[in-house]
Amino acid sequence: MWSLVLFVVIGLLGSESLVEAGNCTIVAKGNLIFPKDFNFGVATSAYQIEGGWNADGKGVSIWDEYTHNNPDRIKDRTNGDSAAESYRLFDLDLKALKDLGVKHYRFSIAWTRIFPDGFVHSKNQKGIDYYNSVINKLLANGIEPMVTVYHWDLPVGIQKFGGFSNSLIIEQFSDYAEELYKLFGDRVKTWITFNEPHQICKSGYGSEKTPPMVGAPGVGDYICFTNLLKAHGAAYRLYQDKFAKKQKGQVGITLDIWMVFSETNNKTDIDRAMHYNLGLLAYPIFSKTGDFPPILLKEIEKSSFDEGRKRSRLPSLGEYWTKVIRGSSDFMGLNYYTSRFIKPATEPEGENPSTERDYNYQSQPDKNWPRAKSDWLYCIPEGLEYLLKYVRDEYDNVEVKITENGWSDDGELNDDKRIKYYQSHIQAVLNAINDGCNVNSYSAWSLVDNFEWNQGYTEKFGLYSVNMKSPKRERIPKKSAIYYKKLIATRSVPNGL
Ligand code: NOJ
């Protein structure tokens, strides 16, 4: 059954619901040109590209510490110490951005470059100078900065106090965000508080896959989600109270989501699964009522009592925080890469307790879906179209920005599969827009090949290759860079080069 080529997505498309999938293509529906106000860009993150891990007074982040102390946890035993050297060689990135013709550049700020121990009294002027120069150069070249405040590189000085396990993170993070608004908000008009809460909380707190390796499944992850949502809400309110009027920017959050298809054709399964993956973060912020989705609160409370606990592993956010968090985003940032088929688990899934067991679906790719170098990444453009339609219907057509989307391989310059991936996924976005979805931005991941976390440099996502053997780290455009440039210039989806 997993190998169905024709499958049904119910509840989202009604009678249009039979779609052909499995070959990484999608049929164009409607207008072939993107609306005028739609922006194309590319995305990166500080730890993955900057290098200069201890340059000019930078402090140590949990990723610096983790890669140095556990080289065996990184597939090729590398780290981000020098990476693409963007700290030293930003002008090479700038040139690539200009060549592509992007309207915006999404990058993240390394918290430790500006505040070495994480607290805002520990200011490092050289770090501030660096980001000022990046922002000014972008603007001088007509490229809007889109800034991620936190892309996983927590200062060790903050981790000492528990990171996202401790509610202190609310003030630690919002103090940091406030300083960024003060320093750069006159020029930065798009802020993303957090990148991919699922990765932060599930990998780092639910499991031990990434730093801080807490490994408390079904408990640590929910504590992290809760504190992260509160920190996000606090940072959003702060912007509204002190900066919005003058700076007139937008503040949002980037959520990571794999779209789900129901193998058994069951709408209840899709709804429930979407509440568990997207809704866990999106519902508290974007729904009419706020707080976690009622089904999660109910089910997880029940499981917690069944486990003999005194209270739920996922308690309600409470009246005060529900109010702070509800409506605390001017847009929904979405990182979409891939999809899965789901069906209710026959045996309980995962450890007891764990988010997998709470979710309780078997989740699989179809065996016909083309796979990237990354073992989790399959090309399913339909998933992106359905996701956008799901968000349109479930969350009152909130403004959406696709903040990441991309394909990994071995780094070849003739990257036809990446072109096919971009072609079909960007077409999926256009189809969704033609169907009334409020999406206004797309960022390809990534500008350059970079440090892919536990996979080191073994999985490449860049439009540009980086000569890692040379201290000059030359950027070399791949075929996909030429394709993306053409797409941006024509504001349509070319059929190949
Ligand atoms: C999402 C993350 O934000 C980014 O850091 C990562 O490199 C890509 N996914 C690809 O895995």
Short mmCIF file of C-alpha atoms and ligand atoms in Angstrom, two decimals:
data_model
loop_
_atom_site.label_atom_id
_atom_site.label_comp_id
_atom_site.label_asym_id
_atom_site.label_seq_id
_atom_site.Cartn_x
_atom_site.Cartn_y
_atom_site.Cartn_z
CA MET A 1 0.00 0.00 0.00
CA TRP A 2 2.87 2.41 0.67
CA SER A 3 3.77 2.21 -2.98
CA LEU A 4 0.58 3.78 -4.27
CA VAL A 5 1.27 6.12 -7.10
CA LEU A 6 -2.20 7.52 -7.13
CA PHE A 7 -3.26 8.66 -3.75
CA VAL A 8 -5.93 10.67 -2.16
CA VAL A 9 -5.70 13.71 -0.03
CA ILE A 10 -9.02 14.17 1.51
CA GLY A 11 -10.62 17.14 3.06
CA LEU A 12 -8.26 19.52 1.33
CA LEU A 13 -9.17 19.25 -2.28
CA GLY A 14 -12.58 17.60 -2.46
CA SER A 15 -13.21 16.25 -5.92
CA GLU A 16 -9.81 17.40 -7.20
CA SER A 17 -8.31 15.01 -4.75
CA LEU A 18 -6.83 12.38 -7.03
CA VAL A 19 -3.32 13.41 -7.85
CA GLU A 20 -0.46 11.77 -9.57
CA ALA A 21 2.66 11.71 -7.45
CA GLY A 22 5.99 10.09 -7.29
CA ASN A 23 7.92 11.65 -10.11
CA CYS A 24 8.78 15.05 -8.68
CA THR A 25 6.63 16.97 -11.14
CA ILE A 26 3.43 18.91 -10.77
CA VAL A 27 0.89 20.21 -13.25
CA ALA A 28 0.63 24.01 -13.56
CA LYS A 29 -2.80 25.34 -12.69
CA GLY A 30 -3.86 28.91 -13.53
CA ASN A 31 -1.74 32.02 -13.93
CA LEU A 32 1.84 31.34 -15.01
CA ILE A 33 3.38 34.55 -13.69
CA PHE A 34 3.97 35.30 -10.02
CA PRO A 35 2.13 38.28 -8.53
CA LYS A 36 4.08 41.57 -8.39
CA ASP A 37 4.45 41.57 -4.63
CA PHE A 38 5.90 38.05 -4.48
CA ASN A 39 9.58 37.94 -3.48
CA PHE A 40 12.26 35.38 -4.22
CA GLY A 41 15.33 34.96 -2.05
CA VAL A 42 17.74 32.47 -0.54
CA ALA A 43 18.44 31.38 3.02
CA THR A 44 21.43 30.44 5.18
CA SER A 45 22.25 30.29 8.88
CA ALA A 46 25.20 31.62 10.83
CA TYR A 47 26.74 28.42 12.19
CA GLN A 48 26.39 26.67 8.85
CA ILE A 49 28.28 29.26 6.80
CA GLU A 50 30.12 31.88 8.84
CA GLY A 51 33.12 30.08 10.25
CA GLY A 52 35.22 32.40 12.41
CA TRP A 53 33.97 30.45 15.39
CA ASN A 54 36.22 32.32 17.83
CA ALA A 55 37.13 35.35 15.73
CA ASP A 56 37.14 38.88 17.12
CA GLY A 57 35.72 38.09 20.54
CA LYS A 58 32.93 35.70 19.56
CA GLY A 59 31.70 33.49 22.41
CA VAL A 60 31.11 29.74 22.35
CA SER A 61 27.79 28.31 21.24
CA ILE A 62 26.35 24.87 21.97
CA TRP A 63 27.21 23.85 18.40
CA ASP A 64 30.84 24.94 18.80
CA GLU A 65 31.07 22.96 22.01
CA TYR A 66 29.19 19.92 20.72
CA THR A 67 31.22 19.53 17.52
CA HIS A 68 34.51 20.06 19.37
CA ASN A 69 33.71 17.61 22.13
CA ASN A 70 31.99 14.98 19.99
CA PRO A 71 33.65 14.85 16.57
CA ASP A 72 32.41 11.28 16.16
CA ARG A 73 28.82 12.51 16.18
CA ILE A 74 29.37 14.36 12.90
CA LYS A 75 29.36 12.07 9.89
CA ASP A 76 32.64 13.33 8.42
CA ARG A 77 34.06 14.50 11.78
CA THR A 78 33.97 18.13 10.65
CA ASN A 79 32.54 21.23 12.27
CA GLY A 80 31.54 24.81 11.48
CA ASP A 81 34.83 26.35 12.65
CA SER A 82 35.54 27.76 9.23
CA ALA A 83 32.71 26.45 6.98
CA ALA A 84 32.16 28.71 3.95
CA GLU A 85 34.01 31.50 5.81
CA SER A 86 31.20 33.98 5.30
CA TYR A 87 32.35 35.94 8.35
CA ARG A 88 35.58 36.75 6.54
CA LEU A 89 34.30 36.56 2.97
CA PHE A 90 30.78 37.96 2.99
CA ASP A 91 31.50 39.83 -0.22
CA LEU A 92 31.56 36.52 -2.09
CA ASP A 93 28.05 35.79 -0.83
CA LEU A 94 26.98 39.29 -1.78
CA LYS A 95 28.25 38.78 -5.30
CA ALA A 96 26.33 35.50 -5.59
CA LEU A 97 23.17 37.16 -4.25
CA LYS A 98 23.50 39.94 -6.80
CA ASP A 99 24.12 37.47 -9.61
CA LEU A 100 20.99 35.57 -8.70
CA GLY A 101 18.95 38.77 -8.59
CA VAL A 102 17.24 37.91 -5.31
CA LYS A 103 14.96 40.41 -3.60
CA HIS A 104 15.83 39.26 -0.10
CA TYR A 105 18.44 37.32 1.82
CA ARG A 106 17.46 35.28 4.86
CA PHE A 107 20.38 34.81 7.27
CA SER A 108 20.70 34.34 11.00
CA ILE A 109 22.63 36.23 13.62
CA ALA A 110 25.08 34.30 15.76
CA TRP A 111 23.98 35.26 19.27
CA THR A 112 27.52 34.65 20.57
CA ARG A 113 29.10 36.98 18.02
CA ILE A 114 27.25 39.93 19.49
CA PHE A 115 26.84 38.79 23.10
CA PRO A 116 29.65 36.32 23.78
CA ASP A 117 28.17 34.82 26.93
CA GLY A 118 24.58 35.32 25.81
CA PHE A 119 23.65 38.06 28.26
CA VAL A 120 23.19 41.46 26.75
CA HIS A 121 25.66 43.29 28.94
CA SER A 122 28.47 41.26 27.33
CA LYS A 123 28.47 43.27 24.09
CA ASN A 124 31.04 42.59 21.37
CA GLN A 125 31.37 45.59 19.06
CA LYS A 126 33.20 43.64 16.33
CA GLY A 127 30.23 41.28 16.01
CA ILE A 128 27.86 44.22 15.79
CA ASP A 129 30.09 45.79 13.12
CA TYR A 130 29.96 42.60 11.07
CA TYR A 131 26.17 42.43 10.93
CA ASN A 132 25.91 46.17 10.31
CA SER A 133 28.17 45.75 7.34
CA VAL A 134 26.19 42.74 6.03
CA ILE A 135 22.91 44.61 6.35
CA ASN A 136 24.25 47.82 4.82
CA LYS A 137 25.81 46.05 1.88
CA LEU A 138 22.63 44.13 1.19
CA LEU A 139 20.53 47.28 1.25
CA ALA A 140 23.00 49.17 -0.90
CA ASN A 141 22.44 46.46 -3.49
CA GLY A 142 18.67 46.47 -3.28
CA ILE A 143 18.46 43.22 -1.25
CA GLU A 144 16.19 43.15 1.80
CA PRO A 145 17.62 41.48 4.90
CA MET A 146 15.33 38.86 6.47
CA VAL A 147 16.86 38.05 9.82
CA THR A 148 16.49 34.90 11.88
CA VAL A 149 17.14 35.75 15.50
CA TYR A 150 17.80 32.16 16.56
CA HIS A 151 18.97 29.33 14.30
CA TRP A 152 20.12 26.76 16.91
CA ASP A 153 23.45 28.20 18.10
CA LEU A 154 22.57 28.98 21.72
CA PRO A 155 25.36 30.58 23.75
CA VAL A 156 26.94 28.13 26.18
CA GLY A 157 26.54 30.91 28.75
CA ILE A 158 22.76 30.59 28.40
CA GLN A 159 22.77 26.80 28.17
CA LYS A 160 24.42 26.76 31.61
CA PHE A 161 21.09 27.85 33.01
CA GLY A 162 19.19 25.12 31.19
CA GLY A 163 18.50 26.67 27.80
CA PHE A 164 14.93 25.91 26.75
CA SER A 165 14.41 23.66 29.80
CA ASN A 166 14.28 26.73 31.99
CA SER A 167 11.64 29.42 31.70
CA LEU A 168 14.47 31.91 32.21
CA ILE A 169 14.96 31.58 28.45
CA ILE A 170 11.91 33.83 28.04
CA GLU A 171 13.75 36.87 29.37
CA GLN A 172 17.16 35.76 28.07
CA PHE A 173 15.81 35.47 24.54
CA SER A 174 13.62 38.56 24.59
CA ASP A 175 16.47 40.67 25.99
CA TYR A 176 18.61 39.46 23.09
CA ALA A 177 15.86 40.09 20.52
CA GLU A 178 15.29 43.57 21.94
CA GLU A 179 18.95 44.43 21.45
CA LEU A 180 18.76 43.26 17.85
CA TYR A 181 15.69 45.42 17.21
CA LYS A 182 17.59 48.37 18.72
CA LEU A 183 20.78 47.74 16.79
CA PHE A 184 19.41 46.79 13.39
CA GLY A 185 15.66 47.43 13.34
CA ASP A 186 16.04 50.75 11.57
CA ARG A 187 17.05 48.68 8.51
CA VAL A 188 15.76 45.14 9.11
CA LYS A 189 12.04 44.93 8.43
CA THR A 190 11.50 41.18 8.59
CA TRP A 191 12.37 39.26 11.74
CA ILE A 192 12.01 35.54 12.39
CA THR A 193 12.30 34.73 16.09
CA PHE A 194 12.95 30.99 15.91
CA ASN A 195 13.91 28.58 13.15
CA GLU A 196 12.30 25.13 13.29
CA PRO A 197 11.09 24.56 16.86
CA HIS A 198 10.59 20.84 16.15
CA GLN A 199 14.29 20.42 15.49
CA ILE A 200 15.31 22.52 18.47
CA CYS A 201 13.03 20.72 20.90
CA LYS A 202 12.71 17.17 19.60
CA SER A 203 16.33 16.63 18.58
CA GLY A 204 17.91 18.58 21.42
CA TYR A 205 15.56 17.97 24.36
CA GLY A 206 13.37 14.98 23.46
CA SER A 207 16.32 13.04 22.10
CA GLU A 208 20.09 13.33 22.33
CA LYS A 209 20.63 13.77 18.61
CA THR A 210 21.79 17.37 18.81
CA PRO A 211 22.96 19.74 21.53
CA PRO A 212 22.16 20.14 24.36
CA MET A 213 21.43 16.37 24.16
CA VAL A 214 18.92 16.38 27.02
CA GLY A 215 17.26 13.12 25.95
CA ALA A 216 13.96 13.38 27.83
CA PRO A 217 11.40 12.10 25.29
CA GLY A 218 7.80 13.14 25.74
CA VAL A 219 8.71 15.52 28.55
CA GLY A 220 11.81 17.62 27.73
CA ASP A 221 10.53 18.31 24.23
CA TYR A 222 7.18 19.64 25.49
CA ILE A 223 8.89 21.79 28.13
CA CYS A 224 11.09 23.19 25.38
CA PHE A 225 8.13 23.87 23.05
CA THR A 226 6.30 25.65 25.84
CA ASN A 227 9.23 27.86 26.82
CA LEU A 228 10.04 28.57 23.19
CA LEU A 229 6.47 29.68 22.46
CA LYS A 230 6.54 31.97 25.50
CA ALA A 231 9.93 33.41 24.49
CA HIS A 232 8.58 33.98 20.99
CA GLY A 233 5.42 35.65 22.33
CA ALA A 234 7.42 37.89 24.66
CA ALA A 235 9.81 38.94 21.88
CA TYR A 236 6.87 39.69 19.58
CA ARG A 237 5.05 41.81 22.20
CA LEU A 238 8.22 43.70 22.93
CA TYR A 239 8.54 44.66 19.29
CA GLN A 240 4.92 45.77 19.18
CA ASP A 241 5.24 47.82 22.38
CA LYS A 242 8.55 49.51 21.74
CA PHE A 243 9.53 49.36 18.07
CA ALA A 244 6.70 48.59 15.63
CA LYS A 245 5.40 52.13 15.35
CA LYS A 246 8.74 53.58 14.42
CA GLN A 247 10.43 50.69 12.63
CA LYS A 248 7.32 49.33 10.87
CA GLY A 249 8.70 45.83 10.50
CA GLN A 250 7.16 42.38 10.71
CA VAL A 251 7.97 39.69 13.26
CA GLY A 252 7.16 36.03 12.62
CA ILE A 253 8.34 32.52 13.34
CA THR A 254 9.52 29.69 11.06
CA LEU A 255 7.83 26.33 11.58
CA ASP A 256 9.09 23.07 10.11
CA ILE A 257 6.57 20.66 8.74
CA TRP A 258 6.35 17.52 6.68
CA MET A 259 2.98 17.33 4.99
CA VAL A 260 1.03 14.14 5.62
CA PHE A 261 -1.05 12.01 3.30
CA SER A 262 -3.46 9.45 4.66
CA GLU A 263 -2.95 6.04 3.21
CA THR A 264 -6.35 4.98 4.48
CA ASN A 265 -7.97 8.06 3.06
CA ASN A 266 -9.10 9.30 6.42
CA LYS A 267 -9.72 12.99 7.09
CA THR A 268 -9.72 12.54 10.84
CA ASP A 269 -6.20 11.13 10.63
CA ILE A 270 -4.97 14.07 8.54
CA ASP A 271 -6.53 16.59 10.92
CA ARG A 272 -5.18 14.89 14.00
CA ALA A 273 -1.69 14.43 12.54
CA MET A 274 -1.58 18.06 11.39
CA HIS A 275 -2.52 19.23 14.88
CA TYR A 276 0.32 17.17 16.28
CA ASN A 277 2.97 18.41 13.88
CA LEU A 278 2.03 21.89 12.67
CA GLY A 279 -0.65 22.67 15.24
CA LEU A 280 1.56 22.14 18.27
CA LEU A 281 3.25 25.44 17.39
CA ALA A 282 0.83 27.05 14.94
CA TYR A 283 -2.39 26.66 16.93
CA PRO A 284 -1.21 28.65 19.98
CA ILE A 285 -0.11 31.50 17.71
CA PHE A 286 -2.49 31.53 14.75
CA SER A 287 -5.81 29.95 15.83
CA LYS A 288 -8.81 31.92 17.05
CA THR A 289 -8.70 30.44 20.54
CA GLY A 290 -4.98 30.02 21.14
CA ASP A 291 -3.31 27.49 23.47
CA PHE A 292 -2.28 24.02 22.28
CA PRO A 293 -4.77 22.16 20.06
CA PRO A 294 -7.53 20.76 22.32
CA ILE A 295 -6.97 17.24 21.02
CA LEU A 296 -3.32 17.30 22.16
CA LEU A 297 -4.19 18.73 25.57
CA LYS A 298 -6.81 16.03 26.08
CA GLU A 299 -4.90 13.05 24.74
CA ILE A 300 -1.57 13.86 26.34
CA GLU A 301 -3.20 14.58 29.69
CA LYS A 302 -4.92 11.21 29.53
CA SER A 303 -1.69 9.38 28.67
CA SER A 304 0.11 11.23 31.45
CA PHE A 305 -2.46 10.13 34.04
CA ASP A 306 -2.37 6.59 32.64
CA GLU A 307 1.40 6.69 33.19
CA GLY A 308 0.66 7.51 36.84
CA ARG A 309 1.82 11.11 36.63
CA LYS A 310 0.43 13.88 38.75
CA ARG A 311 0.04 16.29 35.88
CA SER A 312 0.06 16.39 32.11
CA ARG A 313 3.33 16.28 30.20
CA LEU A 314 1.78 19.02 28.03
CA PRO A 315 -0.12 21.40 30.28
CA SER A 316 -2.25 24.22 28.89
CA LEU A 317 -0.40 27.49 28.38
CA GLY A 318 -2.75 29.14 30.87
CA GLU A 319 -4.78 32.28 30.48
CA TYR A 320 -1.94 34.81 30.59
CA TRP A 321 0.38 33.10 28.11
CA THR A 322 -2.42 32.03 25.82
CA LYS A 323 -3.21 35.72 25.43
CA VAL A 324 0.41 36.78 24.94
CA ILE A 325 1.07 34.08 22.34
CA ARG A 326 -2.18 34.18 20.37
CA GLY A 327 -1.72 36.55 17.44
CA SER A 328 1.99 36.94 18.14
CA SER A 329 3.15 36.70 14.52
CA ASP A 330 2.71 38.91 11.49
CA PHE A 331 3.27 35.92 9.22
CA MET A 332 3.79 32.19 9.35
CA GLY A 333 7.22 31.14 8.11
CA LEU A 334 7.22 27.61 6.73
CA ASN A 335 10.16 25.36 5.98
CA TYR A 336 8.83 22.68 3.69
CA TYR A 337 11.06 19.92 2.36
CA THR A 338 9.10 16.68 2.13
CA SER A 339 6.01 14.60 3.00
CA ARG A 340 4.98 11.26 4.45
CA PHE A 341 2.14 8.78 4.26
CA ILE A 342 0.62 8.05 7.63
CA LYS A 343 -1.62 5.35 9.02
CA PRO A 344 -2.67 4.65 12.60
CA ALA A 345 -0.06 2.58 14.40
CA THR A 346 -0.99 -1.02 15.08
CA GLU A 347 1.58 -1.30 17.87
CA PRO A 348 2.44 1.74 20.01
CA GLU A 349 5.19 3.75 18.30
CA GLY A 350 8.40 4.89 19.99
CA GLU A 351 9.54 4.96 23.60
CA ASN A 352 7.12 5.36 26.44
CA PRO A 353 6.59 8.25 26.83
CA SER A 354 7.61 10.08 23.68
CA THR A 355 6.18 12.47 21.14
CA GLU A 356 6.13 9.53 18.66
CA ARG A 357 3.94 7.51 20.99
CA ASP A 358 1.65 10.48 21.56
CA TYR A 359 1.42 10.96 17.77
CA ASN A 360 0.81 7.25 17.24
CA TYR A 361 1.01 6.99 13.46
CA GLN A 362 3.25 4.94 11.29
CA SER A 363 4.84 7.37 8.95
CA GLN A 364 6.54 6.36 5.70
CA PRO A 365 7.56 7.73 2.34
CA ASP A 366 6.21 6.06 -0.77
CA LYS A 367 8.87 3.80 -2.23
CA ASN A 368 8.50 5.46 -5.65
CA TRP A 369 9.29 8.94 -4.43
CA PRO A 370 12.70 10.20 -5.64
CA ARG A 371 15.12 10.55 -2.72
CA ALA A 372 17.82 13.17 -2.17
CA LYS A 373 21.21 12.54 -0.56
CA SER A 374 19.57 13.13 2.84
CA ASP A 375 17.81 9.95 3.91
CA TRP A 376 14.69 11.82 5.03
CA LEU A 377 14.24 13.99 1.95
CA TYR A 378 11.91 12.87 -0.87
CA CYS A 379 10.65 15.06 -3.68
CA ILE A 380 6.91 15.56 -3.19
CA PRO A 381 5.86 18.96 -4.52
CA GLU A 382 2.17 18.13 -4.00
CA GLY A 383 2.87 18.20 -0.28
CA LEU A 384 3.78 21.87 -0.47
CA GLU A 385 0.64 22.78 -2.40
CA TYR A 386 -1.55 20.88 0.07
CA LEU A 387 0.23 22.34 3.04
CA LEU A 388 -0.42 25.87 1.80
CA LYS A 389 -4.07 25.04 1.22
CA TYR A 390 -4.30 23.45 4.64
CA VAL A 391 -2.89 26.62 6.24
CA ARG A 392 -5.27 28.77 4.17
CA ASP A 393 -8.27 26.81 5.43
CA GLU A 394 -7.21 26.08 9.00
CA TYR A 395 -5.55 29.39 9.88
CA ASP A 396 -7.73 31.98 8.22
CA ASN A 397 -5.46 32.50 5.24
CA VAL A 398 -2.68 34.01 7.34
CA GLU A 399 0.25 35.57 5.46
CA VAL A 400 2.79 32.84 4.70
CA LYS A 401 6.45 33.07 3.78
CA ILE A 402 8.22 29.94 2.58
CA THR A 403 11.44 30.44 4.52
CA GLU A 404 13.19 27.26 3.31
CA ASN A 405 12.84 24.63 0.61
CA GLY A 406 15.66 22.69 -1.00
CA TRP A 407 17.35 19.49 -2.16
CA SER A 408 20.58 17.74 -1.16
CA ASP A 409 23.08 15.85 -3.28
CA ASP A 410 26.84 15.18 -3.44
CA GLY A 411 27.62 18.69 -4.61
CA GLU A 412 27.73 18.14 -8.37
CA LEU A 413 27.66 21.26 -10.55
CA ASN A 414 25.28 19.66 -13.03
CA ASP A 415 22.53 19.37 -10.45
CA ASP A 416 19.55 18.55 -12.62
CA LYS A 417 17.68 16.90 -9.77
CA ARG A 418 17.87 20.11 -7.75
CA ILE A 419 16.49 22.00 -10.74
CA LYS A 420 13.60 19.55 -10.98
CA TYR A 421 12.94 19.92 -7.27
CA TYR A 422 12.89 23.72 -7.45
CA GLN A 423 10.85 23.74 -10.62
CA SER A 424 8.12 21.52 -9.19
CA HIS A 425 8.05 23.09 -5.73
CA ILE A 426 7.96 26.67 -6.95
CA GLN A 427 5.19 25.65 -9.34
CA ALA A 428 3.36 24.19 -6.34
CA VAL A 429 3.60 27.58 -4.64
CA LEU A 430 2.23 29.31 -7.72
CA ASN A 431 -0.63 26.80 -7.94
CA ALA A 432 -1.47 27.54 -4.31
CA ILE A 433 -1.41 31.29 -4.94
CA ASN A 434 -3.69 30.78 -7.93
CA ASP A 435 -6.03 29.01 -5.53
CA GLY A 436 -6.19 31.94 -3.13
CA CYS A 437 -3.34 31.13 -0.71
CA ASN A 438 -1.76 34.17 0.88
CA VAL A 439 1.91 33.38 0.22
CA ASN A 440 4.23 36.24 -0.65
CA SER A 441 7.80 35.00 -0.29
CA TYR A 442 10.02 32.05 -1.14
CA SER A 443 13.56 31.40 0.11
CA ALA A 444 15.59 28.61 -1.45
CA TRP A 445 17.81 26.63 0.89
CA SER A 446 20.58 27.35 0.41
CA LEU A 447 22.79 30.02 -1.14
CA VAL A 448 25.99 28.02 -0.73
CA ASP A 449 26.98 24.48 0.26
CA ASN A 450 27.35 24.48 4.02
CA PHE A 451 27.68 22.55 7.26
CA GLU A 452 24.65 20.25 7.39
CA TRP A 453 24.69 19.69 11.17
CA ASN A 454 25.27 16.03 12.11
CA GLN A 455 25.85 15.23 8.44
CA GLY A 456 28.80 17.63 8.25
CA TYR A 457 29.66 18.47 4.65
CA THR A 458 28.38 15.16 3.24
CA GLU A 459 25.02 16.56 2.11
CA LYS A 460 25.07 19.65 -0.05
CA PHE A 461 22.12 22.01 -0.46
CA GLY A 462 23.76 25.02 -2.14
CA LEU A 463 22.99 26.79 -5.38
CA TYR A 464 26.70 27.61 -5.26
CA SER A 465 29.47 25.18 -4.56
CA VAL A 466 32.24 26.32 -2.22
CA ASN A 467 35.85 25.44 -2.86
CA MET A 468 36.60 24.05 0.59
CA LYS A 469 40.19 23.24 -0.37
CA SER A 470 41.07 26.86 -0.91
CA PRO A 471 41.40 29.55 1.79
CA LYS A 472 39.64 31.83 -0.69
CA ARG A 473 36.57 29.61 -0.56
CA GLU A 474 35.56 30.54 -4.11
CA ARG A 475 31.83 30.25 -4.84
CA ILE A 476 31.04 28.36 -8.06
CA PRO A 477 27.54 28.58 -9.50
CA LYS A 478 25.82 25.26 -10.11
CA LYS A 479 23.38 24.74 -12.96
CA SER A 480 20.56 25.30 -10.44
CA ALA A 481 21.87 28.82 -9.72
CA ILE A 482 21.47 29.65 -13.40
CA TYR A 483 18.01 28.13 -13.38
CA TYR A 484 16.94 30.05 -10.26
CA LYS A 485 18.28 33.28 -11.73
CA LYS A 486 16.17 32.74 -14.84
CA LEU A 487 13.13 31.94 -12.72
CA ILE A 488 13.58 35.13 -10.71
CA ALA A 489 14.11 37.23 -13.82
CA THR A 490 11.03 35.88 -15.60
CA ARG A 491 8.89 35.58 -12.44
CA SER A 492 7.62 32.32 -13.89
CA VAL A 493 8.70 28.68 -13.63
CA PRO A 494 10.86 27.83 -16.64
CA ASN A 495 10.71 24.30 -17.95
CA GLY A 496 14.40 23.57 -17.39
CA LEU A 497 17.23 25.75 -18.58
C1 NOJ B 1 16.29 23.16 7.89
C2 NOJ B 1 17.28 23.89 8.74
O1 NOJ B 1 16.74 25.13 9.10
C3 NOJ B 1 18.63 24.07 8.06
O2 NOJ B 1 19.52 24.53 9.01
C4 NOJ B 1 19.05 22.77 7.41
O3 NOJ B 1 20.33 22.86 6.88
C5 NOJ B 1 18.04 22.39 6.36
N1 NOJ B 1 16.77 22.16 7.01
C6 NOJ B 1 18.39 21.14 5.56
O4 NOJ B 1 18.37 20.04 6.40
#
